Short mmCIF file of C-alpha atoms in Angstrom, two decimals:
data_model
loop_
_atom_site.label_atom_id
_atom_site.label_comp_id
_atom_site.label_asym_id
_atom_site.label_seq_id
_atom_site.Cartn_x
_atom_site.Cartn_y
_atom_site.Cartn_z
CA MET A 26 34.57 -65.80 25.35
CA THR A 27 31.46 -66.66 27.33
CA ILE A 28 28.26 -64.48 26.93
CA PHE A 29 28.91 -63.10 30.75
CA SER A 30 32.31 -61.76 29.98
CA SER A 31 31.20 -60.33 26.87
CA LEU A 32 28.23 -58.51 28.85
CA GLN A 33 31.15 -57.48 31.35
CA THR A 34 33.24 -55.75 28.41
CA PHE A 35 29.97 -54.49 26.67
CA LEU A 36 27.88 -53.02 29.43
CA PRO A 37 30.45 -50.38 30.64
CA LEU A 38 30.72 -49.03 27.10
CA LEU A 39 26.99 -49.01 26.86
CA PHE A 40 26.56 -47.02 29.82
CA SER A 41 29.29 -44.55 28.83
CA PHE A 42 27.41 -43.98 25.61
CA ILE A 43 24.18 -43.33 27.24
CA VAL A 44 25.86 -40.79 29.76
CA LEU A 45 27.27 -39.30 26.77
CA MET A 46 24.01 -38.89 24.70
CA ILE A 47 22.37 -37.47 28.02
CA PHE A 48 25.13 -35.00 28.48
CA LEU A 49 24.83 -33.88 24.59
CA ARG A 50 21.19 -33.59 24.90
CA THR A 51 21.20 -31.73 28.05
CA LYS A 52 23.76 -29.21 26.12
CA TRP A 53 21.66 -29.16 23.16
CA SER A 54 18.41 -28.37 24.87
CA SER A 55 20.00 -25.67 27.02
CA PHE A 56 21.40 -24.27 23.63
CA TYR A 57 18.14 -24.52 21.89
CA SER A 58 15.93 -23.05 24.74
CA LYS A 59 18.30 -20.00 24.56
CA THR A 60 18.35 -19.48 20.90
CA LYS A 61 14.67 -20.48 20.10
CA LYS A 62 12.64 -17.71 18.72
CA ASN A 63 9.17 -16.74 19.95
CA PHE A 64 7.32 -15.96 16.66
CA PRO A 65 3.80 -14.63 16.56
CA PRO A 66 0.92 -16.97 16.17
CA SER A 67 0.51 -18.50 12.74
CA PRO A 68 -2.47 -19.90 10.98
CA ARG A 69 -1.88 -23.59 9.75
CA LYS A 70 -0.20 -23.23 6.22
CA LEU A 71 -0.09 -25.82 3.30
CA PRO A 72 3.16 -26.85 1.42
CA ILE A 73 4.39 -24.51 -1.28
CA ILE A 74 1.70 -21.99 -1.36
CA GLY A 75 1.63 -21.38 2.40
CA ASN A 76 -1.38 -19.27 3.58
CA PHE A 77 -2.41 -17.94 -0.12
CA HIS A 78 -5.44 -20.06 0.14
CA GLN A 79 -6.71 -18.15 2.99
CA LEU A 80 -6.77 -14.83 1.44
CA GLY A 81 -10.00 -15.23 -0.67
CA LEU A 82 -11.17 -12.31 -3.21
CA SER A 83 -11.08 -9.80 -0.32
CA PRO A 84 -7.89 -10.04 1.46
CA ASN A 85 -8.49 -7.27 3.90
CA GLN A 86 -11.59 -8.88 5.31
CA SER A 87 -9.98 -12.32 5.02
CA LEU A 88 -6.83 -11.13 6.96
CA ARG A 89 -9.30 -9.46 9.63
CA ALA A 90 -11.27 -12.63 10.15
CA LEU A 91 -7.72 -14.72 10.62
CA SER A 92 -6.59 -11.89 13.12
CA GLN A 93 -10.08 -12.39 15.25
CA LYS A 94 -8.96 -16.09 15.88
CA HIS A 95 -4.97 -15.47 15.91
CA GLY A 96 -4.70 -12.08 17.57
CA PRO A 97 -3.82 -8.41 16.13
CA ILE A 98 -0.25 -9.67 15.30
CA MET A 99 0.16 -12.83 13.08
CA LEU A 100 2.74 -14.31 10.85
CA LEU A 101 1.65 -15.93 7.66
CA HIS A 102 3.60 -17.37 4.97
CA PHE A 103 2.74 -16.50 1.46
CA GLY A 104 4.99 -19.04 -0.69
CA SER A 105 8.29 -19.08 0.69
CA VAL A 106 7.99 -15.37 2.16
CA PRO A 107 7.10 -14.99 5.76
CA THR A 108 4.59 -12.11 6.33
CA LEU A 109 3.81 -10.17 9.40
CA VAL A 110 0.14 -8.96 9.44
CA ALA A 111 -0.71 -5.91 11.96
CA SER A 112 -4.67 -5.35 12.66
CA SER A 113 -4.71 -2.82 15.63
CA ALA A 114 -3.47 0.26 16.12
CA GLU A 115 -1.10 -0.72 18.89
CA VAL A 116 0.75 -3.28 16.68
CA ALA A 117 0.98 -0.47 13.76
CA ARG A 118 2.41 1.95 16.14
CA GLU A 119 5.12 -0.29 17.19
CA ILE A 120 5.85 -1.10 13.53
CA MET A 121 5.54 2.32 11.96
CA LYS A 122 6.87 4.55 14.80
CA THR A 123 8.78 2.76 17.52
CA HIS A 124 10.60 0.45 15.17
CA ASP A 125 10.09 2.70 12.01
CA LEU A 126 13.76 2.40 10.91
CA SER A 127 13.53 -1.48 10.96
CA PHE A 128 10.44 -1.76 8.80
CA CYS A 129 10.96 1.12 6.23
CA SER A 130 12.25 -0.54 3.11
CA ARG A 131 10.35 -2.19 0.49
CA PRO A 132 10.23 -5.84 -1.01
CA ASN A 133 11.83 -6.57 -4.28
CA LEU A 134 8.51 -7.39 -6.46
CA ARG A 135 8.34 -8.18 -9.87
CA ILE A 136 5.22 -6.12 -11.25
CA PRO A 137 6.62 -2.79 -9.44
CA ASN A 138 9.96 -3.23 -10.90
CA ILE A 139 8.58 -3.51 -14.49
CA LEU A 140 6.14 -0.53 -13.91
CA LEU A 141 8.50 2.02 -12.32
CA TYR A 142 11.53 1.45 -13.93
CA GLY A 143 13.30 -0.86 -11.74
CA SER A 144 11.02 0.52 -8.40
CA LYS A 145 12.66 3.90 -8.87
CA ASP A 146 9.58 5.65 -7.55
CA ILE A 147 9.07 7.13 -4.26
CA ALA A 148 6.55 4.15 -3.27
CA PHE A 149 8.65 1.04 -3.96
CA ALA A 150 12.15 2.37 -4.06
CA PRO A 151 14.07 0.23 -1.12
CA TYR A 152 15.29 2.43 1.86
CA GLY A 153 18.76 4.02 1.42
CA GLU A 154 20.29 6.98 0.03
CA TYR A 155 18.56 7.27 -3.23
CA TRP A 156 15.20 7.16 -1.74
CA ARG A 157 16.28 9.66 0.66
CA GLN A 158 17.27 12.06 -1.94
CA LEU A 159 13.92 11.36 -3.65
CA LYS A 160 11.89 12.08 -0.62
CA SER A 161 13.72 15.30 -0.13
CA ILE A 162 13.08 16.38 -3.66
CA VAL A 163 9.52 15.77 -3.24
CA VAL A 164 9.05 17.32 0.19
CA VAL A 165 11.01 20.12 -0.46
CA HIS A 166 10.59 21.12 -4.22
CA LEU A 167 7.17 19.62 -5.24
CA LEU A 168 4.53 19.08 -2.50
CA ASN A 169 5.72 21.65 0.34
CA ASN A 170 3.29 24.05 1.80
CA THR A 171 4.38 26.99 -0.42
CA GLN A 172 3.84 24.65 -3.69
CA VAL A 173 0.49 23.32 -2.58
CA LYS A 174 -0.68 27.00 -1.96
CA SER A 175 0.56 27.79 -5.59
CA PHE A 176 -1.69 25.24 -7.15
CA ARG A 177 -4.64 27.22 -5.74
CA GLN A 178 -6.05 28.43 -8.86
CA VAL A 179 -5.79 25.16 -10.60
CA ARG A 180 -7.87 23.54 -7.51
CA GLU A 181 -10.64 26.44 -7.64
CA LYS A 182 -10.84 26.19 -11.70
CA GLU A 183 -11.34 22.29 -12.19
CA ILE A 184 -13.57 22.06 -8.75
CA GLY A 185 -15.68 25.25 -10.55
CA MET A 186 -16.04 23.40 -13.84
CA MET A 187 -16.98 20.21 -12.19
CA MET A 188 -19.50 22.03 -9.98
CA GLY A 189 -20.92 23.73 -13.47
CA THR A 190 -21.28 20.25 -15.09
CA LEU A 191 -23.38 19.18 -12.07
CA VAL A 192 -25.59 22.22 -12.31
CA GLU A 193 -26.12 21.40 -16.04
CA SER A 194 -27.04 17.63 -15.15
CA SER A 195 -29.42 18.86 -12.56
CA GLY A 196 -32.46 16.56 -12.40
CA SER A 197 -30.35 13.65 -14.37
CA VAL A 198 -28.75 10.62 -12.65
CA VAL A 199 -24.86 11.34 -12.49
CA ASN A 200 -21.96 9.14 -11.55
CA MET A 201 -20.59 10.90 -8.76
CA GLY A 202 -17.18 8.42 -8.55
CA SER A 203 -16.51 9.09 -12.23
CA PHE A 204 -16.96 13.12 -11.38
CA LEU A 205 -14.58 12.80 -8.50
CA THR A 206 -12.36 10.69 -10.51
CA SER A 207 -12.06 13.09 -13.29
CA LEU A 208 -11.58 15.84 -11.04
CA SER A 209 -8.40 14.32 -9.19
CA ASN A 210 -6.92 13.33 -12.54
CA ASN A 211 -7.37 16.80 -13.99
CA ILE A 212 -5.83 18.59 -11.04
CA ILE A 213 -2.74 16.02 -11.25
CA CYS A 214 -2.37 16.74 -15.02
CA ARG A 215 -2.51 20.47 -14.93
CA VAL A 216 -0.12 20.56 -11.81
CA ALA A 217 2.29 17.81 -13.16
CA LEU A 218 1.91 18.03 -17.18
CA GLY A 219 0.65 21.51 -17.50
CA ARG A 220 -2.80 20.59 -18.97
CA THR A 221 -5.81 18.08 -18.86
CA TYR A 222 -5.80 15.02 -21.36
CA ASP A 223 -9.29 14.10 -20.89
CA GLY A 224 -10.01 10.34 -20.64
CA LYS A 225 -6.73 9.04 -21.83
CA LEU A 226 -4.80 9.25 -18.95
CA THR A 227 -7.56 8.22 -16.67
CA ASP A 228 -7.74 4.96 -18.56
CA LEU A 229 -4.02 4.29 -18.54
CA VAL A 230 -3.93 5.26 -14.93
CA THR A 231 -6.55 2.88 -14.02
CA ARG A 232 -4.84 0.18 -15.94
CA PHE A 233 -1.65 1.10 -14.17
CA VAL A 234 -2.90 0.98 -10.71
CA ASN A 235 -5.15 -2.26 -11.12
CA MET A 236 -1.77 -4.21 -11.97
CA PHE A 237 -0.86 -3.65 -8.25
CA THR A 238 -3.76 -5.88 -7.14
CA LEU A 239 -2.76 -8.89 -9.25
CA LEU A 240 -0.91 -11.67 -7.68
CA SER A 241 2.68 -12.06 -8.93
CA VAL A 242 3.45 -15.89 -8.09
CA GLY A 243 7.27 -15.60 -9.08
CA SER A 244 7.70 -12.86 -6.28
CA TYR A 245 6.70 -15.28 -3.73
CA ILE A 246 7.73 -18.60 -5.03
CA PRO A 247 10.37 -17.92 -7.39
CA TRP A 248 10.65 -21.43 -9.10
CA LEU A 249 7.22 -20.80 -10.20
CA SER A 250 7.89 -17.64 -11.93
CA TRP A 251 7.32 -19.15 -15.39
CA ILE A 252 3.58 -18.89 -14.35
CA ASP A 253 3.43 -14.98 -14.58
CA ARG A 254 4.52 -15.40 -18.23
CA LEU A 255 2.38 -18.00 -19.06
CA SER A 256 -0.59 -16.42 -17.42
CA GLY A 257 0.23 -13.28 -19.63
CA LEU A 258 0.70 -11.13 -16.31
CA GLU A 259 4.24 -10.26 -17.31
CA GLY A 260 3.10 -9.21 -20.57
CA ARG A 261 0.34 -6.99 -19.42
CA ALA A 262 2.72 -5.41 -17.17
CA LYS A 263 5.09 -4.60 -19.66
CA LYS A 264 2.31 -3.48 -22.20
CA VAL A 265 1.04 -0.84 -19.56
CA ALA A 266 4.83 0.37 -18.98
CA LYS A 267 5.36 0.75 -22.82
CA ASP A 268 2.03 2.69 -23.03
CA ILE A 269 3.05 5.01 -20.20
CA ASP A 270 6.23 5.59 -22.03
CA THR A 271 4.26 6.42 -25.16
CA PHE A 272 2.21 8.80 -23.53
CA LEU A 273 4.91 10.50 -21.44
CA GLU A 274 7.29 10.90 -24.72
CA SER A 275 4.28 12.62 -26.30
CA VAL A 276 3.93 14.88 -23.35
CA ILE A 277 7.82 15.76 -23.45
CA GLU A 278 7.62 16.30 -27.18
CA GLU A 279 4.74 18.67 -26.82
CA ASN A 280 6.38 20.76 -24.17
CA VAL A 281 9.77 20.60 -26.35
CA ASN A 282 8.19 21.98 -29.34
CA LYS A 283 6.43 25.02 -27.07
CA LYS A 284 9.46 25.82 -25.78
CA SER A 285 11.38 25.80 -28.94
CA GLN A 286 8.88 27.81 -30.68
CA MET A 287 9.52 30.44 -27.72
CA GLY A 288 13.12 30.51 -28.31
CA ALA A 289 13.99 28.29 -25.10
CA ASP A 290 17.63 26.68 -25.23
CA ASP A 291 17.58 23.22 -26.40
CA ARG A 292 20.15 22.19 -24.03
CA ASN A 293 17.53 22.05 -21.28
CA HIS A 294 15.61 19.51 -22.87
CA GLU A 295 17.09 16.54 -21.31
CA GLY A 296 16.67 18.07 -18.10
CA ARG A 297 12.89 18.60 -18.31
CA HIS A 298 12.56 14.91 -19.97
CA LYS A 299 14.03 13.77 -16.52
CA ARG A 300 12.00 15.81 -14.17
CA ILE A 301 8.71 15.13 -15.95
CA PHE A 302 9.41 11.33 -15.86
CA ALA A 303 10.32 11.88 -12.09
CA ILE A 304 7.05 13.87 -11.46
CA ALA A 305 4.91 11.34 -13.36
CA SER A 306 6.22 8.42 -11.30
CA PHE A 307 4.81 9.96 -8.15
CA ILE A 308 1.63 8.27 -8.38
CA PRO A 309 0.81 7.24 -4.57
CA THR A 310 0.21 3.54 -3.76
CA SER A 311 0.26 1.20 -0.92
CA SER A 312 2.90 -1.31 -0.56
CA THR A 313 4.23 -3.88 1.97
CA SER A 314 7.40 -3.33 3.94
CA ARG A 315 10.90 -5.87 3.85
CA ILE A 316 12.05 -5.86 7.52
CA ASN A 317 15.98 -5.01 7.12
CA LYS A 318 17.00 -6.76 10.47
CA ASP A 319 15.95 -8.85 13.24
CA VAL A 320 13.57 -7.08 15.73
CA LYS A 321 11.18 -7.56 18.69
CA VAL A 322 7.56 -6.78 18.15
CA MET A 323 4.98 -6.88 20.99
CA GLY A 324 7.32 -9.17 22.59
CA TYR A 325 7.74 -11.36 19.54
CA ASP A 326 10.74 -12.33 17.43
CA ILE A 327 10.54 -10.98 13.80
CA SER A 328 13.39 -12.13 11.60
CA SER A 329 15.11 -10.10 8.74
CA GLY A 330 13.51 -10.27 5.20
CA THR A 331 9.86 -10.61 6.68
CA GLN A 332 7.45 -8.63 4.91
CA VAL A 333 4.78 -6.64 6.66
CA ILE A 334 1.21 -5.91 5.89
CA ILE A 335 -0.76 -3.31 7.92
CA ASN A 336 -4.19 -4.00 7.45
CA ALA A 337 -5.62 -0.41 7.75
CA TRP A 338 -9.14 -1.62 6.93
CA ALA A 339 -9.33 -3.90 9.76
CA MET A 340 -7.77 -1.03 12.17
CA GLY A 341 -10.57 1.39 11.01
CA ARG A 342 -13.25 -1.18 12.07
CA ASP A 343 -11.68 -2.22 15.37
CA PRO A 344 -14.40 -1.99 18.03
CA ALA A 345 -11.72 -1.67 20.78
CA GLU A 346 -10.96 1.58 19.09
CA TRP A 347 -14.23 2.61 17.67
CA GLU A 348 -17.83 2.94 18.82
CA ASP A 349 -20.26 0.79 16.58
CA PRO A 350 -17.37 0.66 13.71
CA GLU A 351 -19.46 -0.74 11.10
CA GLU A 352 -21.95 2.01 11.41
CA TYR A 353 -21.72 5.18 8.90
CA ARG A 354 -21.56 8.16 11.52
CA PRO A 355 -19.51 10.74 10.09
CA GLU A 356 -19.64 13.07 13.05
CA ARG A 357 -17.41 10.72 14.89
CA PHE A 358 -14.64 12.72 13.12
CA LEU A 359 -15.47 15.91 14.35
CA ASN A 360 -12.91 15.66 17.21
CA LYS A 361 -10.53 13.76 15.20
CA PHE A 362 -10.13 15.99 12.27
CA ASN A 363 -6.20 15.78 12.14
CA ASP A 364 -5.99 12.32 13.01
CA TYR A 365 -5.47 11.30 9.29
CA LYS A 366 -2.01 12.25 9.95
CA ALA A 367 -1.38 9.02 12.10
CA HIS A 368 -1.35 10.91 15.29
CA THR A 369 -2.96 8.02 17.12
CA PHE A 370 -2.77 5.09 14.59
CA GLU A 371 -6.46 3.72 14.57
CA TRP A 372 -6.96 5.54 11.36
CA ILE A 373 -4.00 5.84 8.82
CA PRO A 374 -5.44 6.62 5.23
CA PHE A 375 -1.79 8.14 4.36
CA GLY A 376 0.23 5.56 6.14
CA ALA A 377 2.54 6.71 8.67
CA GLY A 378 6.45 6.96 9.49
CA ARG A 379 9.02 7.74 7.06
CA ARG A 380 7.09 6.00 3.98
CA GLY A 381 4.05 7.82 4.86
CA CYS A 382 2.34 9.75 1.56
CA PRO A 383 4.27 12.80 0.96
CA GLY A 384 1.12 14.04 -0.85
CA ILE A 385 -1.04 14.49 2.19
CA GLN A 386 -1.28 18.33 2.26
CA PHE A 387 -2.01 18.34 -1.62
CA SER A 388 -4.67 15.74 -1.22
CA ALA A 389 -6.35 16.98 1.85
CA VAL A 390 -6.79 20.57 0.40
CA VAL A 391 -8.56 18.98 -2.83
CA MET A 392 -10.95 16.87 -0.97
CA GLU A 393 -11.96 19.35 1.62
CA LEU A 394 -12.66 22.00 -1.09
CA ALA A 395 -14.29 19.59 -3.39
CA LEU A 396 -16.66 18.21 -0.65
CA ALA A 397 -17.38 21.30 0.92
CA ASN A 398 -18.53 22.88 -2.47
CA ILE A 399 -20.85 19.87 -3.29
CA VAL A 400 -22.30 19.75 0.35
CA TYR A 401 -22.90 23.36 0.41
CA LYS A 402 -24.49 23.91 -3.03
CA PHE A 403 -26.17 20.71 -3.93
CA ASP A 404 -28.78 18.32 -2.38
CA LEU A 405 -27.98 14.63 -3.17
CA ALA A 406 -30.52 12.03 -3.56
CA LEU A 407 -30.58 8.60 -4.67
CA PRO A 408 -32.32 7.80 -8.21
CA ASN A 409 -35.30 5.98 -8.49
CA GLY A 410 -36.72 5.87 -4.83
CA VAL A 411 -33.90 4.18 -3.43
CA ASN A 412 -33.35 4.02 0.28
CA CYS A 413 -29.90 4.72 1.67
CA GLU A 414 -30.48 1.25 3.53
CA ASP A 415 -30.81 -0.49 0.17
CA LEU A 416 -27.61 1.20 -1.25
CA ASP A 417 -25.16 -1.41 -2.28
CA MET A 418 -21.96 -1.13 -0.37
CA THR A 419 -20.22 -3.86 -1.67
CA GLU A 420 -16.46 -3.56 -1.62
CA LYS A 421 -14.05 -3.88 -4.58
CA PHE A 422 -10.55 -4.89 -3.32
CA GLY A 423 -7.83 -2.57 -4.99
CA ILE A 424 -4.86 -0.20 -4.04
CA THR A 425 -7.70 1.92 -2.55
CA LEU A 426 -10.54 0.24 -1.47
CA HIS A 427 -13.98 1.32 -3.25
CA LYS A 428 -17.51 0.55 -4.09
CA ASN A 429 -17.93 -2.19 -6.39
CA SER A 430 -20.82 -0.40 -8.06
CA SER A 431 -20.51 3.49 -8.78
CA LEU A 432 -22.47 5.97 -6.74
CA MET A 433 -25.35 7.03 -8.84
CA VAL A 434 -27.14 10.23 -7.44
CA ILE A 435 -29.39 13.25 -8.47
CA ALA A 436 -27.85 16.48 -7.76
CA THR A 437 -30.25 19.40 -7.25
CA PRO A 438 -28.82 22.98 -6.78
CA LYS A 439 -30.03 24.39 -3.37
CA PHE A 440 -30.02 27.78 -4.89
#
């Protein structure tokens, strides 16, 4: 066979193959264009760790810096977990109001599972029938308006004792942060456990809350979960959980003994045991949300399984919502008194939607009464001639953001 005759046989086959490839490519391109998803803007990520290297020591500030470059809605990857970050009131409203049902669950995280009996508390329990019943118990039986009002004497007595201590320390430098922390802990103890427990519970709660600020590598890169054991993170979490159990068991035993001395029916002990454990686990914390189905947000496609972070810190400093947001202007809230209930979403200190904090009424009345008494009865001054402009406002990252250094003041009675 000559070369020419071979070409005559081969060329039609080649032409047919090319036509087939063009057809298949066209069909594939058409299919891909229909199924291609429009994901939110994403910063460049690294292998394995994703965007973890961009968080830094102050994730709230780092995420705001990234949002200023990529926009108020971003898709980051923390290890193998895609994470949506919202940094504006508009995006937060879409997530926690328009699509609240799609975003109201919680991710399965190792540390909360250890600390909270398999995430059985109201903050970290996944959305479903169990969580709905739990919230119903809290809202209807524990933190409804009638119950909150019934705690009036507890609030007034504890705030009165704090005010008395401030009067006794007149002229001396006092740690105002410690005073307010002690106040809130004492009120919670008396309401939930029947009496105060001095500094014992304060230390335990501090250790408990601090555990939620630590990174569990295994929650984001499962095949590296051994790092959590090697670093001692899991051991610390288990130690805190054990110490909480020990403390609660002592509270239960104390109450059982009191009831027994009063002739109470021992058959009720188990029920009290469960109720005290339930109440003690209602410590409000913040958390990310695990999307339970595909959804569109602000025109972007968000896949099921994506975690969500609402950067409330950035939203509270958004120049589109606040005039001179970095300046201290308490008078700006005179016309926004009820906005802490997330009516407009530019300020959400208690969260929003189904997973908003159920203790909002309990907290609000305590803060209002405490601050009103302090401002009305005392003149507060910084010690050692320090000016307000020189006050160290460095932040310390945590479940709740607070000053890195304690607020030290001199409280002088006005009358």
